PDB file of C-alpha atoms in Angstrom:
ATOM      1  CA  UNK F  18    -227.258 103.524  90.537  1.00  0.00           C
ATOM      2  CA  UNK F  19    -231.696 103.113  90.808  1.00  0.00           C
ATOM      3  CA  UNK F  20    -232.501 102.219  94.864  1.00  0.00           C
ATOM      4  CA  UNK F  21    -235.481 101.624  94.406  1.00  0.00           C
ATOM      5  CA  UNK F  22    -237.740 101.451  98.348  1.00  0.00           C
ATOM      6  CA  UNK F  23    -241.017 102.018  99.566  1.00  0.00           C
ATOM      7  CA  UNK F  24    -242.254 105.689 100.420  1.00  0.00           C
ATOM      8  CA  UNK F  25    -241.868 105.581 103.777  1.00  0.00           C
ATOM      9  CA  UNK F  26    -237.971 104.917 103.998  1.00  0.00           C
ATOM     10  CA  UNK F  27    -237.290 108.114 100.743  1.00  0.00           C
ATOM     11  CA  UNK F  28    -236.269 109.692 103.258  1.00  0.00           C
ATOM     12  CA  UNK F  29    -234.060 107.328 105.393  1.00  0.00           C
ATOM     13  CA  UNK F  30    -231.859 106.266 102.348  1.00  0.00           C
ATOM     14  CA  UNK F  31    -231.262 110.236 102.095  1.00  0.00           C
ATOM     15  CA  UNK F  32    -229.846 110.511 105.333  1.00  0.00           C
ATOM     16  CA  UNK F  33    -227.906 107.034 104.557  1.00  0.00           C
ATOM     17  CA  UNK F  34    -226.820 108.436 101.325  1.00  0.00           C
ATOM     18  CA  UNK F  35    -225.267 111.196 102.809  1.00  0.00           C
ATOM     19  CA  UNK F  36    -224.205 109.306 105.697  1.00  0.00           C
ATOM     20  CA  UNK F  37    -222.028 106.843 104.051  1.00  0.00           C
ATOM     21  CA  UNK F  38    -220.882 107.498 100.413  1.00  0.00           C
ATOM     22  CA  UNK F  39    -217.421 108.650 100.473  1.00  0.00           C
ATOM     23  CA  UNK F  40    -218.159 111.325  97.401  1.00  0.00           C
ATOM     24  CA  UNK F  41    -213.806 112.542  97.312  1.00  0.00           C
ATOM     25  CA  UNK F  42    -213.587 108.604  96.695  1.00  0.00           C
ATOM     26  CA  UNK F  43    -215.468 108.962  93.831  1.00  0.00           C
ATOM     27  CA  UNK F  44    -214.458 109.497  90.453  1.00  0.00           C
ATOM     28  CA  UNK F  45    -216.433 112.398  90.003  1.00  0.00           C
ATOM     29  CA  UNK F  46    -216.687 116.249  90.401  1.00  0.00           C
ATOM     30  CA  UNK F  47    -216.418 117.585  93.577  1.00  0.00           C
ATOM     31  CA  UNK F  48    -219.112 118.996  95.027  1.00  0.00           C
ATOM     32  CA  UNK F  49    -220.061 119.121  98.817  1.00  0.00           C
ATOM     33  CA  UNK F  50    -223.300 117.508  99.734  1.00  0.00           C
ATOM     34  CA  UNK F  51    -224.594 114.970  96.828  1.00  0.00           C
ATOM     35  CA  UNK F  52    -227.802 117.838  96.142  1.00  0.00           C
ATOM     36  CA  UNK F  53    -225.986 117.169  92.002  1.00  0.00           C
ATOM     37  CA  UNK F  54    -225.444 113.256  92.383  1.00  0.00           C
ATOM     38  CA  UNK F  55    -228.031 111.847  93.682  1.00  0.00           C
ATOM     39  CA  UNK F  56    -231.961 112.436  92.103  1.00  0.00           C
ATOM     40  CA  UNK F  57    -235.561 111.670  94.679  1.00  0.00           C
ATOM     41  CA  UNK F  58    -238.354 110.955  93.877  1.00  0.00           C
ATOM     42  CA  UNK F  59    -240.286 111.940  95.700  1.00  0.00           C
ATOM     43  CA  UNK F  60    -243.694 112.905  94.478  1.00  0.00           C
ATOM     44  CA  UNK F  61    -245.413 110.188  92.395  1.00  0.00           C
ATOM     45  CA  UNK F  62    -248.204 112.564  90.932  1.00  0.00           C
ATOM     46  CA  UNK F  63    -245.132 114.755  89.189  1.00  0.00           C
ATOM     47  CA  UNK F  64    -244.079 113.302  85.651  1.00  0.00           C
ATOM     48  CA  UNK F  65    -241.464 110.786  85.841  1.00  0.00           C
ATOM     49  CA  UNK F  66    -237.917 113.178  86.144  1.00  0.00           C
ATOM     50  CA  UNK F  67    -236.585 112.749  82.246  1.00  0.00           C
ATOM     51  CA  UNK F  68    -233.820 110.522  80.441  1.00  0.00           C
ATOM     52  CA  UNK F  69    -231.439 113.156  80.239  1.00  0.00           C
ATOM     53  CA  UNK F  70    -232.033 114.064  83.683  1.00  0.00           C
ATOM     54  CA  UNK F  71    -231.289 110.425  85.750  1.00  0.00           C
ATOM     55  CA  UNK F  72    -228.038 110.079  83.466  1.00  0.00           C
ATOM     56  CA  UNK F  73    -226.757 113.655  84.677  1.00  0.00           C
ATOM     57  CA  UNK F  74    -227.502 111.489  88.692  1.00  0.00           C
ATOM     58  CA  UNK F  75    -225.232 108.700  90.196  1.00  0.00           C
ATOM     59  CA  UNK F  76    -227.985 107.962  92.358  1.00  0.00           C
ATOM     60  CA  UNK F  77    -231.202 107.630  91.366  1.00  0.00           C
ATOM     61  CA  UNK F  78    -234.493 106.604  94.276  1.00  0.00           C
ATOM     62  CA  UNK F  79    -237.754 105.886  93.744  1.00  0.00           C
ATOM     63  CA  UNK F  80    -240.296 104.421  94.789  1.00  0.00           C
ATOM     64  CA  UNK F  81    -242.429 101.062  94.158  1.00  0.00           C
ATOM     65  CA  UNK F  82    -245.503 103.468  93.880  1.00  0.00           C
ATOM     66  CA  UNK F  83    -243.516 104.865  91.157  1.00  0.00           C
ATOM     67  CA  UNK F  84    -242.874 101.674  89.263  1.00  0.00           C
ATOM     68  CA  UNK F  85    -246.336 100.533  89.347  1.00  0.00           C
ATOM     69  CA  UNK F  86    -247.863 104.557  88.180  1.00  0.00           C
ATOM     70  CA  UNK F  87    -244.931 103.860  85.248  1.00  0.00           C
ATOM     71  CA  UNK F  88    -246.505 100.688  84.259  1.00  0.00           C
ATOM     72  CA  UNK F  89    -249.863 101.444  84.526  1.00  0.00           C
ATOM     73  CA  UNK F  90    -249.273 104.612  82.496  1.00  0.00           C
ATOM     74  CA  UNK F  91    -247.320 102.255  80.103  1.00  0.00           C
ATOM     75  CA  UNK F  92    -249.542 100.009  78.775  1.00  0.00           C
ATOM     76  CA  UNK F  93    -252.044 102.121  78.911  1.00  0.00           C
ATOM     77  CA  UNK F  94    -250.164 105.257  76.042  1.00  0.00           C
ATOM     78  CA  UNK F  95    -247.853 102.984  74.463  1.00  0.00           C
ATOM     79  CA  UNK F  96    -245.094 104.503  74.557  1.00  0.00           C
ATOM     80  CA  UNK F  97    -242.163 103.675  76.982  1.00  0.00           C
ATOM     81  CA  UNK F  98    -241.622 105.167  80.183  1.00  0.00           C
ATOM     82  CA  UNK F  99    -238.523 106.805  80.897  1.00  0.00           C
ATOM     83  CA  UNK F 100    -237.266 104.776  83.329  1.00  0.00           C
ATOM     84  CA  UNK F 101    -237.528 101.686  81.436  1.00  0.00           C
ATOM     85  CA  UNK F 102    -235.445 103.115  78.744  1.00  0.00           C
ATOM     86  CA  UNK F 103    -232.476 103.908  81.395  1.00  0.00           C
ATOM     87  CA  UNK F 104    -230.184 101.318  81.012  1.00  0.00           C
ATOM     88  CA  UNK F 105    -228.487 101.023  85.154  1.00  0.00           C
ATOM     89  CA  UNK F 106    -225.788  99.932  86.047  1.00  0.00           C
ATOM     90  CA  UNK F 107    -227.077  98.734  88.907  1.00  0.00           C
ATOM     91  CA  UNK F 108    -230.542  98.741  91.149  1.00  0.00           C
ATOM     92  CA  UNK F 109    -231.193  98.180  94.286  1.00  0.00           C
ATOM     93  CA  UNK F 110    -234.417  97.003  96.264  1.00  0.00           C
ATOM     94  CA  UNK F 111    -235.341  97.702  99.277  1.00  0.00           C
ATOM     95  CA  UNK F 112    -237.916  95.629 101.441  1.00  0.00           C
ATOM     96  CA  UNK F 113    -237.634  93.472  98.137  1.00  0.00           C
ATOM     97  CA  UNK F 114    -239.353  91.097  99.775  1.00  0.00           C
ATOM     98  CA  UNK F 115    -242.600  92.262  99.839  1.00  0.00           C
ATOM     99  CA  UNK F 116    -242.822  92.038  96.282  1.00  0.00           C
TER     100      UNK F 116
END
């Protein structure tokens, strides 16, 4: 699942995932907390995670800003972004009306 949010809402989504996701109800490895299952893209200045890193997670949380940066890089370099290379089962866009 890819969740795209405004940067100020990253912490909110992190806390909501911890609060509402029942990891035990999912058919996944039993590890405490969400650290092993959620990938948070909190610094758009760093390179985007690789496809392999994202595939190991159940949830990838990123920002609108990251999507903009990745689109620009792809236009300039003609190299496909790892985000565009992934196939997500679900994409959640918070505050999508502002896009």
